[in-house]
PDB file of C-alpha atoms in Angstrom:
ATOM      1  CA  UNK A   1       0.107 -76.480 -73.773  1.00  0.00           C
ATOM      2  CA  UNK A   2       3.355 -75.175 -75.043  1.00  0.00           C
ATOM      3  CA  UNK A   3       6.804 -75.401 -72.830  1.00  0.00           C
ATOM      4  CA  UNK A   4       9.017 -72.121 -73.355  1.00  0.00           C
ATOM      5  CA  UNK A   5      12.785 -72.232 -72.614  1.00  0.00           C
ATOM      6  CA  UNK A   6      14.079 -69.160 -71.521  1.00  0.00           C
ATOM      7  CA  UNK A   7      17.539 -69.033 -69.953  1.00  0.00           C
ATOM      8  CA  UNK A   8      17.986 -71.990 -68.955  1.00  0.00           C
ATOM      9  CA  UNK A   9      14.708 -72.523 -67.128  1.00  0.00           C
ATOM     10  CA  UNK A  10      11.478 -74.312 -68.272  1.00  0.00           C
ATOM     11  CA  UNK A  11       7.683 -73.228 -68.307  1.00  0.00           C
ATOM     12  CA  UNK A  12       4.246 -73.388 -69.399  1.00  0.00           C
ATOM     13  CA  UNK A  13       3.264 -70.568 -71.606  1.00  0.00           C
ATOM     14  CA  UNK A  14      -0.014 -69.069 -69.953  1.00  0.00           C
ATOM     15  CA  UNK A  15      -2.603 -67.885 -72.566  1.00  0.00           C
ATOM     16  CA  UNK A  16      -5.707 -66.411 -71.846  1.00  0.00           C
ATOM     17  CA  UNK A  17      -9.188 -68.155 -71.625  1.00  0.00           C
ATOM     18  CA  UNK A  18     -11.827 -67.227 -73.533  1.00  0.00           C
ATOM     19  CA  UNK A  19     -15.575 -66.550 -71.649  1.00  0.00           C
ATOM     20  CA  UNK A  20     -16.750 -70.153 -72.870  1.00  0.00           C
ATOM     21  CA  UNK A  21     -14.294 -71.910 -71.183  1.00  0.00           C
ATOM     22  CA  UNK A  22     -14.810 -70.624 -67.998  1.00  0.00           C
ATOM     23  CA  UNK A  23     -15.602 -73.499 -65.425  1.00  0.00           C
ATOM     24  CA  UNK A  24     -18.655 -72.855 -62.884  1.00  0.00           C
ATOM     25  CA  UNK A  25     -15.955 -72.385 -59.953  1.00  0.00           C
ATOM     26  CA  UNK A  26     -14.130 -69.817 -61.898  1.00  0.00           C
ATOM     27  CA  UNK A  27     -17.156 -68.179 -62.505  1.00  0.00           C
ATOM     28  CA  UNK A  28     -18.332 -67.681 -58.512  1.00  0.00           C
ATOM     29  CA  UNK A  29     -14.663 -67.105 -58.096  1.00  0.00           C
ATOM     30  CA  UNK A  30     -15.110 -63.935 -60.542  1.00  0.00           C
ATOM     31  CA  UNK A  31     -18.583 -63.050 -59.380  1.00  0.00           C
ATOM     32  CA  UNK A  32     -16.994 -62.613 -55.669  1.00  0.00           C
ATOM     33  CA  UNK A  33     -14.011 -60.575 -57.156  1.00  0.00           C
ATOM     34  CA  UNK A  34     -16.492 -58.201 -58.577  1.00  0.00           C
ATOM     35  CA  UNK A  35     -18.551 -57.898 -55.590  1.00  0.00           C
ATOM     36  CA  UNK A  36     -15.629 -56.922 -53.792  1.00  0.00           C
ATOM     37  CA  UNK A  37     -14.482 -54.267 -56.342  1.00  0.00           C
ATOM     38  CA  UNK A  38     -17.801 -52.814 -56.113  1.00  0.00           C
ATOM     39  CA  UNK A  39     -17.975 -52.443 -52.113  1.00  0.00           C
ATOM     40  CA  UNK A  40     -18.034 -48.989 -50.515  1.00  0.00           C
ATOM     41  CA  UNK A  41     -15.431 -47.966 -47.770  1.00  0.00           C
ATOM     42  CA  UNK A  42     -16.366 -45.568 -45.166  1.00  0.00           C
ATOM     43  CA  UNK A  43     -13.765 -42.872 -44.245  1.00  0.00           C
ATOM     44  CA  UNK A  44     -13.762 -43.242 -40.062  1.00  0.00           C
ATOM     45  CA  UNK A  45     -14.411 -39.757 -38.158  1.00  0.00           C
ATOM     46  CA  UNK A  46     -11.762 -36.996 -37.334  1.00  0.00           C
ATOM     47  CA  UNK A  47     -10.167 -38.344 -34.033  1.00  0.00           C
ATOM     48  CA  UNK A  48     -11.089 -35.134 -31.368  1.00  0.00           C
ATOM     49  CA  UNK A  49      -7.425 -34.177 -29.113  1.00  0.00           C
ATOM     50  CA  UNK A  50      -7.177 -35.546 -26.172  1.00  0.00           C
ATOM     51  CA  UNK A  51      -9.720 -39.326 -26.741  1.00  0.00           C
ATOM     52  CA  UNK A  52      -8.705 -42.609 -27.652  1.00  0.00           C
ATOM     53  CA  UNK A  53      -9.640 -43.491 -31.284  1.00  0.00           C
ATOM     54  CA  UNK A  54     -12.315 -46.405 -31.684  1.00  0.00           C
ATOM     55  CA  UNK A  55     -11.662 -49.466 -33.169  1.00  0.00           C
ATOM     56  CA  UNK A  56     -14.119 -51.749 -35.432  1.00  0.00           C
ATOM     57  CA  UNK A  57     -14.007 -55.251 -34.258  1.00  0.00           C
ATOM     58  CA  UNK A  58     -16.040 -58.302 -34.898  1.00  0.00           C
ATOM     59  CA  UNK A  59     -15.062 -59.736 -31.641  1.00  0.00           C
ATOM     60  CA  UNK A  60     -18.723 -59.452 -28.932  1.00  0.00           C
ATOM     61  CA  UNK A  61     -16.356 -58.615 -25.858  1.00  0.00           C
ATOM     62  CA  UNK A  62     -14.400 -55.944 -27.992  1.00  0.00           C
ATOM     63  CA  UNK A  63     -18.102 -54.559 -28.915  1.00  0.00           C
ATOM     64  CA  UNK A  64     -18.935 -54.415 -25.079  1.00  0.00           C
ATOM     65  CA  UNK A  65     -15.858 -52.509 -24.570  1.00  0.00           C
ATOM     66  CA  UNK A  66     -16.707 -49.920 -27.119  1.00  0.00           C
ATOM     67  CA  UNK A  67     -20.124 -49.890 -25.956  1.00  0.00           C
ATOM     68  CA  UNK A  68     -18.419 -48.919 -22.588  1.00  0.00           C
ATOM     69  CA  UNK A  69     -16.470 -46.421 -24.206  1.00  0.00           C
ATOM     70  CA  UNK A  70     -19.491 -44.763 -25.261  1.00  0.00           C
ATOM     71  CA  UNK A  71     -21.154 -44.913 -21.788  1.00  0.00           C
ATOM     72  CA  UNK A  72     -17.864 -43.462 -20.579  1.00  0.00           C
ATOM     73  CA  UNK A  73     -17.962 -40.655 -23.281  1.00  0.00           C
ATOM     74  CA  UNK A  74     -21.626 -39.643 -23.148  1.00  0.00           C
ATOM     75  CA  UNK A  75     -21.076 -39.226 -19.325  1.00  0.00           C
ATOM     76  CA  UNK A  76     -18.442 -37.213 -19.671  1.00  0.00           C
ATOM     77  CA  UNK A  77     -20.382 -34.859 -22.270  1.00  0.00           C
ATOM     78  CA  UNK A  78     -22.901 -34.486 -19.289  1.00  0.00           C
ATOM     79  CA  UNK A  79     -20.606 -33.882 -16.750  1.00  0.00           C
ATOM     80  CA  UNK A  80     -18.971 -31.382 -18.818  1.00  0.00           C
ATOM     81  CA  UNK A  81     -22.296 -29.741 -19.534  1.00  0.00           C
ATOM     82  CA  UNK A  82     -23.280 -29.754 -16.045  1.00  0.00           C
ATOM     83  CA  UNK A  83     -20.152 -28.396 -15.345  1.00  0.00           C
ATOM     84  CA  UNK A  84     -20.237 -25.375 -18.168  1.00  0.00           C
ATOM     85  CA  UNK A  85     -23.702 -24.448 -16.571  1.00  0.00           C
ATOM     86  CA  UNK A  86     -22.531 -24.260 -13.057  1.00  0.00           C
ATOM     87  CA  UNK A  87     -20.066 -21.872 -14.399  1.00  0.00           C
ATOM     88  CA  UNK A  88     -22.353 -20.030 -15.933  1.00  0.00           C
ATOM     89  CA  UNK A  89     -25.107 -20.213 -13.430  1.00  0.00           C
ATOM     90  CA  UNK A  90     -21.935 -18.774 -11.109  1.00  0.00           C
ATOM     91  CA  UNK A  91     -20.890 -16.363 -13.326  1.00  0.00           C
ATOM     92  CA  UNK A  92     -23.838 -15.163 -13.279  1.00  0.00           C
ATOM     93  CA  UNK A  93     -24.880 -14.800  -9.589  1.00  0.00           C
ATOM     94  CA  UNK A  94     -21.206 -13.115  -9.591  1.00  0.00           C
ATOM     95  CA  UNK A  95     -22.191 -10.641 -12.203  1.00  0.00           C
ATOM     96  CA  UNK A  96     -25.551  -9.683 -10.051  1.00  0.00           C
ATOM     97  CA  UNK A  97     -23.877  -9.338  -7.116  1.00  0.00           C
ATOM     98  CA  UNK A  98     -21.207  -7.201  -8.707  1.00  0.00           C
ATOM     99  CA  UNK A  99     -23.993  -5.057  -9.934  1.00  0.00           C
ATOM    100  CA  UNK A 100     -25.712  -4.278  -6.591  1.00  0.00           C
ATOM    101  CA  UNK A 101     -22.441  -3.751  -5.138  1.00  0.00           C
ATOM    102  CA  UNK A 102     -21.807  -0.856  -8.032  1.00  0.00           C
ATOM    103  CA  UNK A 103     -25.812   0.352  -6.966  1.00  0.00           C
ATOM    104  CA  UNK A 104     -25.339   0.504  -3.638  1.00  0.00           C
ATOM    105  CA  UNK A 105     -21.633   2.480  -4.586  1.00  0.00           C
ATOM    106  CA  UNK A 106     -23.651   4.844  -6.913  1.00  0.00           C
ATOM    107  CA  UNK A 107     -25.737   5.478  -4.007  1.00  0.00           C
ATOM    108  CA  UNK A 108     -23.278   6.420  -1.612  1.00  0.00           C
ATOM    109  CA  UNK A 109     -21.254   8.407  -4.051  1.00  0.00           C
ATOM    110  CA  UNK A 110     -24.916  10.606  -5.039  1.00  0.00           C
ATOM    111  CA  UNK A 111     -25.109  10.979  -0.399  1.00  0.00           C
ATOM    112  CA  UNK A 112     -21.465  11.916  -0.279  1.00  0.00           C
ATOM    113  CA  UNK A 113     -21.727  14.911  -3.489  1.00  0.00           C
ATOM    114  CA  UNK A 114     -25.267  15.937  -1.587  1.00  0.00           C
ATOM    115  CA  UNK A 115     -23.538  15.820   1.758  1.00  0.00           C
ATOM    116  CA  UNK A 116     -20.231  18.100  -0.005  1.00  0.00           C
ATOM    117  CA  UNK A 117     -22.501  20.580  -1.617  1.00  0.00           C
ATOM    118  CA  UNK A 118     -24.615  21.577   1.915  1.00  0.00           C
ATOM    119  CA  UNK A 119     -20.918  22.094   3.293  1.00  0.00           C
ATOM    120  CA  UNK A 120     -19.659  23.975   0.349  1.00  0.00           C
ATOM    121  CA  UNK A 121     -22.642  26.396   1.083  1.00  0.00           C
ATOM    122  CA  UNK A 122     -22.279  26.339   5.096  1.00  0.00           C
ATOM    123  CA  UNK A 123     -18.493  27.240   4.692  1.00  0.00           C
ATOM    124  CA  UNK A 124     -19.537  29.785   1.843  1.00  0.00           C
ATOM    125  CA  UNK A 125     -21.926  31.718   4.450  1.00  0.00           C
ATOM    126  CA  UNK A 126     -19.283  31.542   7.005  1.00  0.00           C
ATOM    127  CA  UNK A 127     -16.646  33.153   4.727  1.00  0.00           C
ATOM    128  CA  UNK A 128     -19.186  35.664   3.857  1.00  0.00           C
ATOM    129  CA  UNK A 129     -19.887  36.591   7.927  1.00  0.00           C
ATOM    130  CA  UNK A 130     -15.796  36.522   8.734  1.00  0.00           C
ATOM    131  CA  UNK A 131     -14.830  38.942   5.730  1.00  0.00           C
ATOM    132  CA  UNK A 132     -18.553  40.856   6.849  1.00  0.00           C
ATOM    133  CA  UNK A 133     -16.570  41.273  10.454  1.00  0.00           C
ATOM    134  CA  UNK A 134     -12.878  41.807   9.311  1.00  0.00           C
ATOM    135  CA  UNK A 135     -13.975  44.836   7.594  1.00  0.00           C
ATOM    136  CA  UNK A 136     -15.990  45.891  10.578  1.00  0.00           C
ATOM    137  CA  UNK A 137     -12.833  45.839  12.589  1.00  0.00           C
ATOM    138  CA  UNK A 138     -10.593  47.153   9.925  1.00  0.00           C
ATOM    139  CA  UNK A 139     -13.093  50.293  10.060  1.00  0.00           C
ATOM    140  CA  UNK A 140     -12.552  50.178  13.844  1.00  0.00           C
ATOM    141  CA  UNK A 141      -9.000  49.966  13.669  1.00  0.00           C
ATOM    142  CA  UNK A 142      -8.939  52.884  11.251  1.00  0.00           C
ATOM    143  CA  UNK A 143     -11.145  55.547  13.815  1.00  0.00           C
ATOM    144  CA  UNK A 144      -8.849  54.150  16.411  1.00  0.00           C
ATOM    145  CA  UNK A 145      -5.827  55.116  14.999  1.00  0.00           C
ATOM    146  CA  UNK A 146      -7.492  58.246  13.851  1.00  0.00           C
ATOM    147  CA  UNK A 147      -8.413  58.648  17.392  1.00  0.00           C
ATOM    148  CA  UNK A 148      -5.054  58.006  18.621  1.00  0.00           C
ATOM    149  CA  UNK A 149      -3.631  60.565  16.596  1.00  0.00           C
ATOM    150  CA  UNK A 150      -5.818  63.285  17.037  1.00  0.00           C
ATOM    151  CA  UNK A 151      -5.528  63.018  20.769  1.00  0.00           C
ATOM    152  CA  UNK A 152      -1.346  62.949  20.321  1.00  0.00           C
ATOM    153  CA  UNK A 153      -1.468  66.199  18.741  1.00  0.00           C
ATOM    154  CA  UNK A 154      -3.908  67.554  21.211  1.00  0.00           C
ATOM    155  CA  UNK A 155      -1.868  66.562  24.494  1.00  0.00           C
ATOM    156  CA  UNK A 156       1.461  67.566  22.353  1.00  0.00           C
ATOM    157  CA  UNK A 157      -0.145  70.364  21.904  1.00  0.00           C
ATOM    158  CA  UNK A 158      -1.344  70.916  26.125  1.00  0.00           C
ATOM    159  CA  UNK A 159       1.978  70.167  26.818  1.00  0.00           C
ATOM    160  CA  UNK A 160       3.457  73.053  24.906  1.00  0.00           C
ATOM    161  CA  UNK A 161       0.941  75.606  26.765  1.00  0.00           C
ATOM    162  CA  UNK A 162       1.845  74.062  29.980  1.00  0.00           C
ATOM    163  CA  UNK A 163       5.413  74.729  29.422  1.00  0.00           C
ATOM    164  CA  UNK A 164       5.318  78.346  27.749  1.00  0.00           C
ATOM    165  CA  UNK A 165       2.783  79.056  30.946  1.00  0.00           C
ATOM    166  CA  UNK A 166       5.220  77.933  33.144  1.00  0.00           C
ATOM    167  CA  UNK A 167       8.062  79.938  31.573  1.00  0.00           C
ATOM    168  CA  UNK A 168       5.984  83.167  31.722  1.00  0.00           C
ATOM    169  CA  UNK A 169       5.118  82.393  35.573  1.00  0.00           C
ATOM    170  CA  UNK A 170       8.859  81.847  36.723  1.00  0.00           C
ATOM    171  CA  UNK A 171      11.213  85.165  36.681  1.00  0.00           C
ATOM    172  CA  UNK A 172      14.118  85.790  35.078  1.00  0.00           C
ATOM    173  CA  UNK A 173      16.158  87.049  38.202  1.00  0.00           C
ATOM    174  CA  UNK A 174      17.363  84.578  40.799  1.00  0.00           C
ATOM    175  CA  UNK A 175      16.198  84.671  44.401  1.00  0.00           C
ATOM    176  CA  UNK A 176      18.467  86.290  47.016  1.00  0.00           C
ATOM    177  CA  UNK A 177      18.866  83.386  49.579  1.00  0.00           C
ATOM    178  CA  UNK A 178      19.204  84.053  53.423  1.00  0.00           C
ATOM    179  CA  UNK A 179      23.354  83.769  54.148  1.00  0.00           C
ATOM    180  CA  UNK A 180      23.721  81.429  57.444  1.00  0.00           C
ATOM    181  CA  UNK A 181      26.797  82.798  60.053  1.00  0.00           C
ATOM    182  CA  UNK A 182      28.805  80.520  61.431  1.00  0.00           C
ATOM    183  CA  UNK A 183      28.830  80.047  65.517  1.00  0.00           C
ATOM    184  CA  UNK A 184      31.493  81.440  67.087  1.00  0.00           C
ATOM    185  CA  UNK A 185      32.911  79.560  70.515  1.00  0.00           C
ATOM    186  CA  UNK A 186      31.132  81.645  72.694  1.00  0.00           C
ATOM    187  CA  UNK A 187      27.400  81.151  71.637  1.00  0.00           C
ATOM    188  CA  UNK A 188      28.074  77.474  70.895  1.00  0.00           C
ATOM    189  CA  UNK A 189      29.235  76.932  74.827  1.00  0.00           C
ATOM    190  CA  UNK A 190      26.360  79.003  75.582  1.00  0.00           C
ATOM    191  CA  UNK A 191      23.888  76.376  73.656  1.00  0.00           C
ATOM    192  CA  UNK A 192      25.430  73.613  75.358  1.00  0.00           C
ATOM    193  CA  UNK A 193      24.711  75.152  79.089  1.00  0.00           C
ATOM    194  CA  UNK A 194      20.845  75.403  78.208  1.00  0.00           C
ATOM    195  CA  UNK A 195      21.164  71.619  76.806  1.00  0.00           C
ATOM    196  CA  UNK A 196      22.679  70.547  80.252  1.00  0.00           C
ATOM    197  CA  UNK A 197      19.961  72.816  82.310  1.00  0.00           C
ATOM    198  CA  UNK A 198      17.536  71.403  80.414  1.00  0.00           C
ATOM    199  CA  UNK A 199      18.131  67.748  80.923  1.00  0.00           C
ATOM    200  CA  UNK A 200      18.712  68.705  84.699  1.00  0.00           C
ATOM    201  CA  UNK A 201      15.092  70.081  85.002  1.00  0.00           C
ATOM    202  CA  UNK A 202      13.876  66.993  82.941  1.00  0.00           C
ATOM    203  CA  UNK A 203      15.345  64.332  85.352  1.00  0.00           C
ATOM    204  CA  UNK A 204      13.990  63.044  88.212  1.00  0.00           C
ATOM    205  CA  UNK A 205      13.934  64.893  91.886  1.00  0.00           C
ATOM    206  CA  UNK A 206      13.618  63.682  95.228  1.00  0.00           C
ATOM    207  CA  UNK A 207      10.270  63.142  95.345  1.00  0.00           C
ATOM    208  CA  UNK A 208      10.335  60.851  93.085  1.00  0.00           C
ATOM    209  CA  UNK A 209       8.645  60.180  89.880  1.00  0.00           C
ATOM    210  CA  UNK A 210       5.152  59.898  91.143  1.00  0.00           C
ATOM    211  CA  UNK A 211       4.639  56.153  90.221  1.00  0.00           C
ATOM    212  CA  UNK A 212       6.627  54.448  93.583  1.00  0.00           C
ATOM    213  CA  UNK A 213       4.888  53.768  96.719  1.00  0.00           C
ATOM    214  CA  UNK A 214       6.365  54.435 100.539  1.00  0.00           C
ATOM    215  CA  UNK A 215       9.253  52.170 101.442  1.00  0.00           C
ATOM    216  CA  UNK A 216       9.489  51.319  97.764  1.00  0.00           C
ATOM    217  CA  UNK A 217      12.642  51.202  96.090  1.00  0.00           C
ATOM    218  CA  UNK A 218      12.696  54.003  92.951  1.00  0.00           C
ATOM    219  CA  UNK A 219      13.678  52.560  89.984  1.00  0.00           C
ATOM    220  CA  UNK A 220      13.577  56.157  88.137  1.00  0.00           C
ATOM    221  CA  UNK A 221      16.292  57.746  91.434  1.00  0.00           C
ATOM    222  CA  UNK A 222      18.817  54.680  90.696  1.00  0.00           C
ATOM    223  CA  UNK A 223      19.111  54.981  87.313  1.00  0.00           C
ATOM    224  CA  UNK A 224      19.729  58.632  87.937  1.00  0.00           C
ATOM    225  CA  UNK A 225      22.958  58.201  90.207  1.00  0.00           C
ATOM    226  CA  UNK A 226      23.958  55.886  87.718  1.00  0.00           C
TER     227      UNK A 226
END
């Protein structure tokens, strides 16, 4: 074994040892190191968003707990599943639904174009029957006014041979009417004797009026002296 000296400090010089030399400790010792070097590693699995990673453990109550974990992660796969096909199975029954609603629409939209066409016609043979009549009355209104207008002319036309017949009856020259004297004094006392005579031979007598009884009072004699 050789000592080597360098700064200061003191060592063995290590030299390598040939295959020969090897002791049988050394030679487990290098069998194991070569075991090891030879030993495949597994890459773990992509770690999904959202889960806790798993972890590799020699320990039986860790094992349990990641036997757990998978109990726990299976049932939520089913859940999940069950889950996506009650969606589906709803999504579904929605769709259906959605489509009778759009037959039963299509239905009532085929009625309603059925029910506008028969009215479209009904109001189209009205029209026809109203404009039938308005020219019915327009041709009445026409031979009315003709009408009208004939008989104008013909009672203008009576009217002007009533007047010219009524010019040819009257004469030209006037009438000579009777000229009225006026009373002298004379004639009008003479008028108002007769009146007095006259209401004198009118009025009651002695004898009465013919309508009292003997011993009666006459109403006709008092209202005489009065």
């Amino acid at each position: 074994m050789k000592l080597c000296q360098k700064e200061g400090v003191t060592y063995r010089e290590l030299q390598p040892k040939s295959m020969g030399t090897l002791t049988r400790n050394e030679t487990a010792s290098g069998s194991n190191l070569r075991l090891k070097l030879l030993k495949t590693w597994t890459v773990p699995p992509k770690i999904k968003p959202g889960r806790k990673p798993k972890v590799n453990n020699s320990n039986p109550n860790e094992a349990s707990d990641e036997d757990d974990d998978i109990d726990t992660n299976g049932k939520r796969r089913r859940q999940n599943r069950e889950a996506q096909r009650a969606y589906r199975e709803r999504q579904a029954k929605r769709f259906s639904e959605l489509e009778d609603e759009k037959a039963l629409l299509e239905q009532k939209i085929v009625k309603i174009k059925q029910e506008l066409v028969s009215v479209e016609a009904g109001y189209r043979v009205k029209l026809a029957e109203m404009e039938r009549q308005n020219g019915i009355l327009l041709n009445r209104i026409r031979i009315l006014e003709s009408n009208a207008k004939i008989h104008n002319v013909e009672s203008q036309q009576a009217n002007t041979t009533l007047i010219s017949i009524r010019r040819k009856k009257v004469p030209n020259t006037l009438v000579n009417l009777p000229v009225f004297k006026r009373l002298t004094d004379s004639s009008e006392s003479e008028i108002s004797a007769a009146r007095s005579n006259s209401c004198r031979i009118d009025g009651p007598g002695d004898e009465g009026c013919g309508f009292c009884f003997n011993g009666s009072t006459c109403v006709c004699k008092q209202n005489g002296a009065f």
